[in-house]
GROMACS .gro file of C-alpha atoms in nm:
model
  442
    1UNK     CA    1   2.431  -0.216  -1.487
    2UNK     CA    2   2.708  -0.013  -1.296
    3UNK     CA    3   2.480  -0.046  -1.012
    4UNK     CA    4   2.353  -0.405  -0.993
    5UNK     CA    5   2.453  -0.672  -0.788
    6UNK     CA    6   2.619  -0.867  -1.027
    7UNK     CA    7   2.874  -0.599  -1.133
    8UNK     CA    8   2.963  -0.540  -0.757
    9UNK     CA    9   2.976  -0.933  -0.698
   10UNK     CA   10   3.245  -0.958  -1.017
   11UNK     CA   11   3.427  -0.657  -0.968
   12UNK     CA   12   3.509  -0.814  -0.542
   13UNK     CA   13   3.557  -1.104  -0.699
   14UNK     CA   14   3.814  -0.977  -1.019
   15UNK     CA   15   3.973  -0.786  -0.716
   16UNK     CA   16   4.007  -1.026  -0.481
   17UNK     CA   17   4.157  -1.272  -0.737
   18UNK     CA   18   4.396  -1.023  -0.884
   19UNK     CA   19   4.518  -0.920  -0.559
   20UNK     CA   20   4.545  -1.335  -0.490
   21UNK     CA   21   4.776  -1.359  -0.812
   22UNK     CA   22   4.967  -1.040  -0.746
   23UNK     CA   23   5.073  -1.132  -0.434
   24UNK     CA   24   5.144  -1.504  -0.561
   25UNK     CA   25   5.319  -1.351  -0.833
   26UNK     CA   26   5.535  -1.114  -0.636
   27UNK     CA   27   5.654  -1.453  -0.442
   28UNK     CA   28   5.709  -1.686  -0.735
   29UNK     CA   29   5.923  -1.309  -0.839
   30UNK     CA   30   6.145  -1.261  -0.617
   31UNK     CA   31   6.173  -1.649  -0.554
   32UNK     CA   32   6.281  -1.677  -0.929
   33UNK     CA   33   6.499  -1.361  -0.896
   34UNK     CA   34   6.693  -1.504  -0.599
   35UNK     CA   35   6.695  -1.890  -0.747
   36UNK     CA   36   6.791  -1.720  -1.105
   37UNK     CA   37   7.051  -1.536  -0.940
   38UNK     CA   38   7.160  -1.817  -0.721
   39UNK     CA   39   7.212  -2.033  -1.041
   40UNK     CA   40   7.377  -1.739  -1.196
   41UNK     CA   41   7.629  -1.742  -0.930
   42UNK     CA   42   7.699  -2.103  -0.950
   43UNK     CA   43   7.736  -2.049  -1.289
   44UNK     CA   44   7.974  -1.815  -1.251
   45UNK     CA   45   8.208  -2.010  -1.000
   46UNK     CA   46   8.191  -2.287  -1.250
   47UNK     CA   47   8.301  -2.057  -1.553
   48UNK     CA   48   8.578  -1.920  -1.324
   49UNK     CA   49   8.701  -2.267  -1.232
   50UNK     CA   50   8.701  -2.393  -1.563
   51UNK     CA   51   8.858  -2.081  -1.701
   52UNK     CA   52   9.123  -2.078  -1.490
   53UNK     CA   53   9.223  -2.438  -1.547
   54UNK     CA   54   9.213  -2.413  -1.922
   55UNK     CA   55   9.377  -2.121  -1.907
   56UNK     CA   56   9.647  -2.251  -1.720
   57UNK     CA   57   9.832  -2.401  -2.011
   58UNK     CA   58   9.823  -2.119  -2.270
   59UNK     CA   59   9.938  -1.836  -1.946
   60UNK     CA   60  10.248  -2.085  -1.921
   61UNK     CA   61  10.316  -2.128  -2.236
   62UNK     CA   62  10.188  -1.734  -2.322
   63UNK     CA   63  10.017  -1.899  -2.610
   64UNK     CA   64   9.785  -1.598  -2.690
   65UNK     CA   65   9.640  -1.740  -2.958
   66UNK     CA   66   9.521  -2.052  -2.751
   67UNK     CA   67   9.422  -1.828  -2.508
   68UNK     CA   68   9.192  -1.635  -2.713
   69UNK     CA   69   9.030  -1.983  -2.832
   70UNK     CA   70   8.972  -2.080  -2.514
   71UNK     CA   71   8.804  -1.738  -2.461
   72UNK     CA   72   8.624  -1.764  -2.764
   73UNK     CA   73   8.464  -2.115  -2.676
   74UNK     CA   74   8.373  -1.992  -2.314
   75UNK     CA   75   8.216  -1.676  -2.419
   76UNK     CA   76   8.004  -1.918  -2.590
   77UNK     CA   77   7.791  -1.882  -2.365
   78UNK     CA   78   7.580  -1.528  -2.446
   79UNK     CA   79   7.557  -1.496  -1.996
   80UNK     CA   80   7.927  -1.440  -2.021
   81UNK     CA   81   8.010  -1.035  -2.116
   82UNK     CA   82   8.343  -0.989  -2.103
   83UNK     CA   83   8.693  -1.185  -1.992
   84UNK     CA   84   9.003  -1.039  -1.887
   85UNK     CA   85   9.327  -1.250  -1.812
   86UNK     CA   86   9.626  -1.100  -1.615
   87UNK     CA   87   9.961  -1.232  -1.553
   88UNK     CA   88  10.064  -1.227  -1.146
   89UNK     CA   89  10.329  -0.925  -1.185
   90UNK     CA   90  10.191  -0.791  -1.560
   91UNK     CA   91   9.996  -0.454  -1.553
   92UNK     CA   92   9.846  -0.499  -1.923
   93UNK     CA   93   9.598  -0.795  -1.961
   94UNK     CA   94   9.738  -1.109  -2.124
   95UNK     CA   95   9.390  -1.148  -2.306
   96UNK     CA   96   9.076  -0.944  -2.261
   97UNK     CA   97   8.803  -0.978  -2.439
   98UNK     CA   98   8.407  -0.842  -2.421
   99UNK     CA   99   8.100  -0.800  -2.652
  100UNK     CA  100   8.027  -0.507  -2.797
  101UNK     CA  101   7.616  -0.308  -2.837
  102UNK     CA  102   7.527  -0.586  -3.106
  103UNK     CA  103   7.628  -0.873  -2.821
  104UNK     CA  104   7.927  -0.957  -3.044
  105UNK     CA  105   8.279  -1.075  -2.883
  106UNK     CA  106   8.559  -0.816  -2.963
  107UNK     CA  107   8.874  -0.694  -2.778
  108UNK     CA  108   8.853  -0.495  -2.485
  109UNK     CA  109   9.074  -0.176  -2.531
  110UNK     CA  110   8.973  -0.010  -2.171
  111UNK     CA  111   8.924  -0.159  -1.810
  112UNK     CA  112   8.562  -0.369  -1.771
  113UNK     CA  113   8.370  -0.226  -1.477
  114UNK     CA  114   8.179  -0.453  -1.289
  115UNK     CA  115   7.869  -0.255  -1.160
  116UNK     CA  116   7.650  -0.380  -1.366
  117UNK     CA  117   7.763  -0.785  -1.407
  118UNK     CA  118   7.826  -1.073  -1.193
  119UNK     CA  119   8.177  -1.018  -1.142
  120UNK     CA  120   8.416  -1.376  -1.029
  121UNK     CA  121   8.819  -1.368  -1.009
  122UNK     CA  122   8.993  -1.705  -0.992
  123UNK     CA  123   9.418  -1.735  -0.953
  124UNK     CA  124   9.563  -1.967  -1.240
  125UNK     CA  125   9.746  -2.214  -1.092
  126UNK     CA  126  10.004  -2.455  -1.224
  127UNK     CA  127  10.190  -2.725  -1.040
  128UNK     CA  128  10.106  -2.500  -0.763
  129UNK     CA  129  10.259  -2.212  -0.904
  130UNK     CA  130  10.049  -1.887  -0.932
  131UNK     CA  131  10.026  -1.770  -1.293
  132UNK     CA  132   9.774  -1.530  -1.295
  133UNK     CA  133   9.414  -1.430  -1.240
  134UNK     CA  134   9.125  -1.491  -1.445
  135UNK     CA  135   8.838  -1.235  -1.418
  136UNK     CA  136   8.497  -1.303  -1.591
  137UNK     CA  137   8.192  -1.100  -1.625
  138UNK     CA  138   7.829  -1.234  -1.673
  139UNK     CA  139   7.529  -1.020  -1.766
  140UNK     CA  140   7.238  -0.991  -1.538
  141UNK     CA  141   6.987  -0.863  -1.833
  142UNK     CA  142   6.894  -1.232  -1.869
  143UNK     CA  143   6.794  -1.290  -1.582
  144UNK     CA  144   6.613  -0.927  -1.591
  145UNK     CA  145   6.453  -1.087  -1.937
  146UNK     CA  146   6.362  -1.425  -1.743
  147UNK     CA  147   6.207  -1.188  -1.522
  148UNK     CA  148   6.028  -0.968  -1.720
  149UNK     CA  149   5.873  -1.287  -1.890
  150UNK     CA  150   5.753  -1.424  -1.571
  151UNK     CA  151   5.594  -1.128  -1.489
  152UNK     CA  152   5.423  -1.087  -1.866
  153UNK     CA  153   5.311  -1.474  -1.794
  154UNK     CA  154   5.159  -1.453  -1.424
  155UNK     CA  155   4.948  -1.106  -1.566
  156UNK     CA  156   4.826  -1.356  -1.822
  157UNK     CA  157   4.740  -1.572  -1.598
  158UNK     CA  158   4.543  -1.357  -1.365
  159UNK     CA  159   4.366  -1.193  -1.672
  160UNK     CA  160   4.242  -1.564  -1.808
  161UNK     CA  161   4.197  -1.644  -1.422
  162UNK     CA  162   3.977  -1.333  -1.377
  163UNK     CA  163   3.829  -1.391  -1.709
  164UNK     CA  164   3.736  -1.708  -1.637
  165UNK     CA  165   3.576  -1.627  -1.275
  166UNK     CA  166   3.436  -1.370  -1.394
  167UNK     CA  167   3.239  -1.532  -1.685
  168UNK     CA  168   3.212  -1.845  -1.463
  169UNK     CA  169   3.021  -1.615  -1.170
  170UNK     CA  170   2.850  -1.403  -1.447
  171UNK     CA  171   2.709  -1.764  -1.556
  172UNK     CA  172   2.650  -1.883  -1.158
  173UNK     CA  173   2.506  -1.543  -1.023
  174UNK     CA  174   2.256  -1.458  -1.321
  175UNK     CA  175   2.126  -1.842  -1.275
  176UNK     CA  176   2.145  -1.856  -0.884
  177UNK     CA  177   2.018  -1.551  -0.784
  178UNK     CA  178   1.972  -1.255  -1.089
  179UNK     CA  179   1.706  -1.516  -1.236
  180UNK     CA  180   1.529  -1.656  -0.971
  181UNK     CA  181   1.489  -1.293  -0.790
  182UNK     CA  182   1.408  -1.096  -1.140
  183UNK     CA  183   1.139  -1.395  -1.129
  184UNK     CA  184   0.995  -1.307  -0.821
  185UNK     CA  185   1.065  -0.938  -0.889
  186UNK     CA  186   0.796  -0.961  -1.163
  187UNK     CA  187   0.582  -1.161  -0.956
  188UNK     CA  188   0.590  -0.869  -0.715
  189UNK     CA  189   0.548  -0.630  -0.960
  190UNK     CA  190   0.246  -0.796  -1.065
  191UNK     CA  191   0.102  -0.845  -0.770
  192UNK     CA  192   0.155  -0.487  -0.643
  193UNK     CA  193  -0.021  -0.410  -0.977
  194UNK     CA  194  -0.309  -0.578  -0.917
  195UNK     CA  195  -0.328  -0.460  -0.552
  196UNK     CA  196  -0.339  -0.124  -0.665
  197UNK     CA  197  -0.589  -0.163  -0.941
  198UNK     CA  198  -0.847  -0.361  -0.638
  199UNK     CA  199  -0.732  -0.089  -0.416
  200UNK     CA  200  -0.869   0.195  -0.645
  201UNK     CA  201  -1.192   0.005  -0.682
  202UNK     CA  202  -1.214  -0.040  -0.357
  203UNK     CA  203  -1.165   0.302  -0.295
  204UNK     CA  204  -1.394   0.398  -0.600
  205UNK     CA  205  -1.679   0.171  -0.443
  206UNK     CA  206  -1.620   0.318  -0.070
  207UNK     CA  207  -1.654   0.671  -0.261
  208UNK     CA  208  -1.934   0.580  -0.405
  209UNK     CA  209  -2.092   0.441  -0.080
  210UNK     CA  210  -1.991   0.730   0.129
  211UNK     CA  211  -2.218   0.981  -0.125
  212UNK     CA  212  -2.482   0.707  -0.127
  213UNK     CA  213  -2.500   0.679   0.236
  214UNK     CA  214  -2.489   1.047   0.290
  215UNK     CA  215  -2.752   1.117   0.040
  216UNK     CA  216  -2.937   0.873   0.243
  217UNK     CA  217  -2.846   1.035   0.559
  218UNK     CA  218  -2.995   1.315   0.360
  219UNK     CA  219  -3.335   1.161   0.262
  220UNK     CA  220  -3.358   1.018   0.623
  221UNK     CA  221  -3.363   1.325   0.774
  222UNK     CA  222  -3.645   1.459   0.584
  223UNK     CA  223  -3.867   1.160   0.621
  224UNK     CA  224  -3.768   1.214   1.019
  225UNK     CA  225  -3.856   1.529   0.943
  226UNK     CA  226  -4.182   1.447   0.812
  227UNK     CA  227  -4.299   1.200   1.030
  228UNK     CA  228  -4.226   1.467   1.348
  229UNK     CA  229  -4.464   1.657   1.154
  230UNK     CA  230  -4.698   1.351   1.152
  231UNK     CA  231  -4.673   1.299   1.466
  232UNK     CA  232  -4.729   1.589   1.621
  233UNK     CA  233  -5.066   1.608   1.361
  234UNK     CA  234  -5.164   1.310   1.513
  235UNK     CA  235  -5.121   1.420   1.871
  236UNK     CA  236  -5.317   1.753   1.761
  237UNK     CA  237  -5.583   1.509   1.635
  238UNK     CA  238  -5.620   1.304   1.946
  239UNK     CA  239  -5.624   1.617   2.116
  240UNK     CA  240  -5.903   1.731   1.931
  241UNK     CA  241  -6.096   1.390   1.935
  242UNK     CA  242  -6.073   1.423   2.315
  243UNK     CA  243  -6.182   1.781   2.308
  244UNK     CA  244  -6.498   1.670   2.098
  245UNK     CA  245  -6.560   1.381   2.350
  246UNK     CA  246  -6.618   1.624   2.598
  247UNK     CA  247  -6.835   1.824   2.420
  248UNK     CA  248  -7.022   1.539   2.373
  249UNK     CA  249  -7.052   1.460   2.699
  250UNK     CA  250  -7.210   1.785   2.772
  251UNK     CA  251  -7.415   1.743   2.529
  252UNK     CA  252  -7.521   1.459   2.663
  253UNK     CA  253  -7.561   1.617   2.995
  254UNK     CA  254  -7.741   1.913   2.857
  255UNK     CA  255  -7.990   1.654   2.684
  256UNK     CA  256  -8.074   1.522   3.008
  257UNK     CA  257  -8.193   1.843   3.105
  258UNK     CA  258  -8.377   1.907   2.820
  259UNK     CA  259  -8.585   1.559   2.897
  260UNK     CA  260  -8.630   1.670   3.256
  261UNK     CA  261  -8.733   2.056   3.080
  262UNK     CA  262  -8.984   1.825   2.804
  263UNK     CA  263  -9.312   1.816   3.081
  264UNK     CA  264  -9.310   2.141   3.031
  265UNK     CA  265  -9.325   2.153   2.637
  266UNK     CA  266  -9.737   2.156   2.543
  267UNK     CA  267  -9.762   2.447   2.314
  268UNK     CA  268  -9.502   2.431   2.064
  269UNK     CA  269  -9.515   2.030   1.976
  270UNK     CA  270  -9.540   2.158   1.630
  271UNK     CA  271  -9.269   2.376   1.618
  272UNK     CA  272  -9.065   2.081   1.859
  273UNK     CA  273  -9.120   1.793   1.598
  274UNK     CA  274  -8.969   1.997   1.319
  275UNK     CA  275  -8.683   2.128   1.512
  276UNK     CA  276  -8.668   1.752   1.586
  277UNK     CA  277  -8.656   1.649   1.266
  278UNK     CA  278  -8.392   1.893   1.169
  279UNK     CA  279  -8.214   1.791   1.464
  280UNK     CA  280  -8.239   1.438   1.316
  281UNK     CA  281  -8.106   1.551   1.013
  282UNK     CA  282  -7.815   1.707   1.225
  283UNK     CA  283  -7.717   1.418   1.388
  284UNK     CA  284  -7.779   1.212   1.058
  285UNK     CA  285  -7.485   1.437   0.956
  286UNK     CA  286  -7.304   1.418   1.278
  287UNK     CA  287  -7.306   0.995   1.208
  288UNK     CA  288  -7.203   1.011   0.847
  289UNK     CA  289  -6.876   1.255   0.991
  290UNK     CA  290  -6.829   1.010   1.249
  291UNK     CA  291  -6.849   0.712   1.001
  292UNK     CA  292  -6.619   0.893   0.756
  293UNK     CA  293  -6.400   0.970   1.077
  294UNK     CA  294  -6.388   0.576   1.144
  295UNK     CA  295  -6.247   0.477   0.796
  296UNK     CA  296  -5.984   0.781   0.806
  297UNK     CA  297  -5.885   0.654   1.138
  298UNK     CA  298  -5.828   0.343   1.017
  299UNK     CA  299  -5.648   0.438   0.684
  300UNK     CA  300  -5.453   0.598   0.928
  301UNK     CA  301  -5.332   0.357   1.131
  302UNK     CA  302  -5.245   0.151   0.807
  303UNK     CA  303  -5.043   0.483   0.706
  304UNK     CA  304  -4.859   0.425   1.076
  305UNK     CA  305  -4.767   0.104   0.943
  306UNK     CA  306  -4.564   0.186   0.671
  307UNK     CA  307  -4.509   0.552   0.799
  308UNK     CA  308  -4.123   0.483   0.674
  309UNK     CA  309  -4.275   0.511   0.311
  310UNK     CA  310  -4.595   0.690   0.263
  311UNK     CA  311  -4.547   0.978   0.532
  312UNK     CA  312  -4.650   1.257   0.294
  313UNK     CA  313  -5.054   1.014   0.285
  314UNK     CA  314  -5.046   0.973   0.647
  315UNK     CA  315  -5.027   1.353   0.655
  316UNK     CA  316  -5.366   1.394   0.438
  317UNK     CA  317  -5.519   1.143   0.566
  318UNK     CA  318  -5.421   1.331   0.955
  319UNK     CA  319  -5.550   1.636   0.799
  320UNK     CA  320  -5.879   1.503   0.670
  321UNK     CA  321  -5.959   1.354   1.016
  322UNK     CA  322  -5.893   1.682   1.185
  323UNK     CA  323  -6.110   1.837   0.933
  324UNK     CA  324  -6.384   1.591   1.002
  325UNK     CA  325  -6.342   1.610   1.367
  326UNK     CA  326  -6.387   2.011   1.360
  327UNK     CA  327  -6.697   1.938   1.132
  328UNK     CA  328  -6.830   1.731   1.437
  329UNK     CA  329  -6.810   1.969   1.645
  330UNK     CA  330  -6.981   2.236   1.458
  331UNK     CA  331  -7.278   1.983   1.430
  332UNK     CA  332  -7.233   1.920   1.759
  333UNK     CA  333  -7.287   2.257   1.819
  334UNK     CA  334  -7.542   2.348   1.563
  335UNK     CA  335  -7.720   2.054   1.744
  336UNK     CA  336  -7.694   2.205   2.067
  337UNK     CA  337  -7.834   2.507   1.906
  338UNK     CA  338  -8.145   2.320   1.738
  339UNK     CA  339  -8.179   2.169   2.147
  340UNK     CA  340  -8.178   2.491   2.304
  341UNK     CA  341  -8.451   2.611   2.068
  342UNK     CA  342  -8.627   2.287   2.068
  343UNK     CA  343  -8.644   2.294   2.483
  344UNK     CA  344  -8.740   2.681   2.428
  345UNK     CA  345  -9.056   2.520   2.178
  346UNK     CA  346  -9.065   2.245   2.424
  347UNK     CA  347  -9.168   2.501   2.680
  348UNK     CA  348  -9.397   2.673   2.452
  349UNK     CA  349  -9.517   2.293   2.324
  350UNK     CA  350  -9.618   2.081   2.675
  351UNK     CA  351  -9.883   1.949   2.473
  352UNK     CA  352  -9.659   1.769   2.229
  353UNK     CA  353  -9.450   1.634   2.549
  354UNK     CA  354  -9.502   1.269   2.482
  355UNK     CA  355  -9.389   1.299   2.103
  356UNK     CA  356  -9.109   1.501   2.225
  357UNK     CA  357  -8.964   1.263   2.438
  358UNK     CA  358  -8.954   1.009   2.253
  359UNK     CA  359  -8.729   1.240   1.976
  360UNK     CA  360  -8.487   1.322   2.286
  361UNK     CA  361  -8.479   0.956   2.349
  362UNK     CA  362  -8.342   0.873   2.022
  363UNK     CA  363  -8.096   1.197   2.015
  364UNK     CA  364  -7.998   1.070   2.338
  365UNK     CA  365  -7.931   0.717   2.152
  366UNK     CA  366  -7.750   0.872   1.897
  367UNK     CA  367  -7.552   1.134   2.123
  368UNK     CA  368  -7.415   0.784   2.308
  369UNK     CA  369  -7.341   0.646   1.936
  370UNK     CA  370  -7.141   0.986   1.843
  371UNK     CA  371  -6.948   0.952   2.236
  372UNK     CA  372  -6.896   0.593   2.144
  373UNK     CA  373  -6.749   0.675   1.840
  374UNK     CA  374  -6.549   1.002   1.951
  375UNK     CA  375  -6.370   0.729   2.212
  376UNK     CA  376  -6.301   0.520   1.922
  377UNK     CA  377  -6.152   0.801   1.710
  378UNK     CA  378  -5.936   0.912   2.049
  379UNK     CA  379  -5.829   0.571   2.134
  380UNK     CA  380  -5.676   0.502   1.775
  381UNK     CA  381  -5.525   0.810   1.750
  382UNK     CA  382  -5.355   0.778   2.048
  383UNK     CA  383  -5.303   0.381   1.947
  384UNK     CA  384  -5.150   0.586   1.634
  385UNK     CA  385  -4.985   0.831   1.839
  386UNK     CA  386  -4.764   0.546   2.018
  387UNK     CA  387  -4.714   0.375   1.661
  388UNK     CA  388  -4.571   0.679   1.504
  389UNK     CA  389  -4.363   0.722   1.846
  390UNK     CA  390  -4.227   0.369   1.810
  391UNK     CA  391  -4.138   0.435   1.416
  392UNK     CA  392  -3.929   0.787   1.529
  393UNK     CA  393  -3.792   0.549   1.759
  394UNK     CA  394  -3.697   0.286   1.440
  395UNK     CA  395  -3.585   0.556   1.255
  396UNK     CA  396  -3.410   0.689   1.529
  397UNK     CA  397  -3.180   0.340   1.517
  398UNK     CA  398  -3.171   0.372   1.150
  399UNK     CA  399  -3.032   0.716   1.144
  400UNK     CA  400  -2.739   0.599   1.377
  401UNK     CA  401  -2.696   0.285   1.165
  402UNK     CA  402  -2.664   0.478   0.872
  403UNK     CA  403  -2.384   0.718   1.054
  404UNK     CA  404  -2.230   0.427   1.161
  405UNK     CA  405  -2.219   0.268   0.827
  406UNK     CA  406  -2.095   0.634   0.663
  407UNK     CA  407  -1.788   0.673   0.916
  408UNK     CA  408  -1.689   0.255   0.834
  409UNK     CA  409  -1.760   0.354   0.464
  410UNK     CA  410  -1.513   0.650   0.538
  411UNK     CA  411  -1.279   0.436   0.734
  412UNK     CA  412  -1.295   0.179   0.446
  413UNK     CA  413  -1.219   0.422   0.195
  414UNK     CA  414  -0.889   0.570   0.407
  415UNK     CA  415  -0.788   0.206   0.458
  416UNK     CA  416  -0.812   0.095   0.073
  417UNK     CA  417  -0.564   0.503   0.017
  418UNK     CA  418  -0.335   0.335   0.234
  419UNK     CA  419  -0.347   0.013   0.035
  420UNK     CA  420  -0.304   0.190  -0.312
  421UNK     CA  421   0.005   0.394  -0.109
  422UNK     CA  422   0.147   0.063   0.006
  423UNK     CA  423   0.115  -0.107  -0.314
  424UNK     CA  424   0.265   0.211  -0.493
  425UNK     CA  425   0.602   0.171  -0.212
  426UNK     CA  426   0.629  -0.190  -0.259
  427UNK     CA  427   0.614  -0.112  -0.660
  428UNK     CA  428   0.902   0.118  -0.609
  429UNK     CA  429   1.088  -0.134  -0.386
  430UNK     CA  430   1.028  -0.403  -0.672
  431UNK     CA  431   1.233  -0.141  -0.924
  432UNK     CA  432   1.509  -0.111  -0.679
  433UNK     CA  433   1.548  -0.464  -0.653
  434UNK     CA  434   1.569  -0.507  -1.008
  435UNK     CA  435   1.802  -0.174  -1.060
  436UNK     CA  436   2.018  -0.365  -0.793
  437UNK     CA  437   2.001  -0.681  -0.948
  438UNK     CA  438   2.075  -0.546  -1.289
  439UNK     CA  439   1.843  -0.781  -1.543
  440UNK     CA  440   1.688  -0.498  -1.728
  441UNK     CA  441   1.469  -0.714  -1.957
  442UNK     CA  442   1.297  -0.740  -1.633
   0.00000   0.00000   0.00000
């Protein structure tokens, strides 16, 4: 409370106003010391001038007893201390009379000094003859009392003043200003309450984002991972689908010279239709891969399509292709083997040359069907090739996204700190004010 605002306020304000009074009072002081003493003075001449005309009669007469009388009834009045009459040419006093310690009148028996009273000396004078002098002395200690009571009443009246003020400001400050700002003190202090308490779920969310999104940064980067690995399977396999295209092709070209070797096949027709036949059987086999081939080429271009969530398929389904595509060429090649020995029986078999054409014809058929097919397996996996290109290139954008979106979750969560910090200040700030203030049932 020593601290607040309101003590500091009163205590200026009890100063100021006692310093006001002092100061009045030290004027309305000495003004009443010099008027007091002023009309003491007067007084004085007056009780000189009437003591030396009553005195007049008794000094002529030396009526002492009269004299002390008229004494008696002047010192009357408690101002006057002492009086001391003197004939013109007499050394001893005529009459001399002061008060004693209890303030009562009695007879002077040594000379009255006059340092400490108003002193006045008046001649008695009778038909303008001198008769004497007339000294009186009048105590100052009521006007020190008059004084002294003066004083007493103006520290009165600067301690009800200041009392007054003081209660009066106490009253006007606490409902002015103590009030009004303790009320928006707690409206502060609530406030930077709840902005702390959204600032640490803020920063509780953001914290909870930032592990999210790196876990995710995580997990991206092995499905990115993975479908590199895809794609470089499915590169392999349209590598490999080209390679068996050209084999094909020879094959194809190595036909053609078996039908151009078949006039002279005449003694091994026998021998020619059964290697035919088993070379039918071959390239029955070689279709059914190729078929097989077609329907994992096209599960794999639906795994391309949602490569983002089944990459660990799309690597089976790459891997059973490349497995059928190896398994074409080895028929391929067991047919070219079943050929060669067919054209060798072809040239031990002219007489079965007609029958034996005919077979090459429809190998020939069915070598186009497997090249036609082959293209078809190279052409969607390089169609898958570019698809699984264009998703690394989505993901790609997704991965930097996802960065992005970590470093503004970061930034976020730095941002909703220096909230909670600010709020935590401005908290502190709102018990300063009310320290200052001083209303501590706020």
């Amino acid at each position: 409370m020593k601290g607040s605002i309101q003590f500091k306020i009163n205590m200026v304000l009890v100063l100021s106003i006692t310093v006001i009074l002092m100061a009045f009072g030290f004027y309305d002081y000495f003004a009443a010391s010099r008027r007091l003493t002023g009309e003491l003075s007067q007084a004085a001449d007056v009780m000189a001038e009437r003591m030396a005309n009553r005195m007049a009669l008794p000094l002529w007469n030396a009526d002492n007893k009269r004299a002390a009388e008229v004494v008696i009834e002047e010192m009357g009045d408690k101002r006057l201390y002492a009086v001391s009459v003197k004939e013109t040419d007499g050394q001893e006093p005529f009459i001399q009379r002061q008060r004693d310690e209890k303030w009562e009148i009695s007879d002077a028996k040594a000379a009255i000094t006059a340092d400490a009273y108003l002193h006045r000396q008046k001649e008695i004078v009778k038909d303008g003859q001198k008769l004497g002098l007339v000294d009186i002395y009048i105590s100052m200690q009521f006007i020190k009392q008059q004084l002294k009571n003066s004083i007493l009443g103006i520290v009165l009246r600067a301690v009800l003043l200041d009392s007054c003020m003081v209660a009066l400001m106490f009253f006007l400050i606490r409902k002015i200003i103590i009030k009004p700002v303790a009320s928006m003190a707690t409206s502060l202090t609530e406030c930077s309450k709840h902005v702390a308490q959204y600032a640490a779920e803020v920063s509780g969310v953001n914290s909870q984002h930032v592990a999210g999104a790196s876990e995710q940064a995580s997990s991206l980067k092995e499905v990115f991972t993975s479908i590199q690995n895809v794609s470089h399977t499915a590169e392999k396999n349209a590598q490999s689908a080209d390679q068996a295209n050209t084999l094909v092709k020879s094959a194809k070209e190595m036909f053609g010279q078996a039908h151009q070797a078949m006039e002279k096949l005449s003694l091994s027709m026998h021998e020619t239709t059964q290697s035919s036949e088993e070379t039918s059987k071959i390239v029955k086999s070689i279709d059914g891969i190729a078929f097989q081939t077609n329907l994992l080429a096209l599960n794999a271009a639906v795994e391309a399509a949602r490569a983002g969530e089944a990459g660990s398929g799309f690597a089976v389904v790459a891997k059973e292709v490349r497995n059928l595509a190896l398994q074409s060429a080895g028929a391929a090649q067991n047919t070219t083997g079943l050929i060669q020995n067919t054209v060798q029986k072809i040239n031990s078999g002219s007489g079965l040359l007609v029958e034996a054409y005919d077979v090459f014809k429809k190998i020939i058929s069915s070598n186009e069907e497997i090249n036609r097919m082959f293209n078809n397996i190279a052409a969607a996996s390089n169609e898958q090739a570019r698809d699984i290109q264009a998703v690394n290139r989505a993901w790609n954008e997704i991965e930097k996204a996802m960065y992005l979106g970590v470093e503004k979750a970061k930034q976020s969560l730095g941002v909703s700190q220096a909230m909670h910090d600010r709020s935590t200040e401005m908290k502190q700030i709102v018990n300063d004010l009310i320290r200052l203030i001083g209303d501590r049932k706020f």
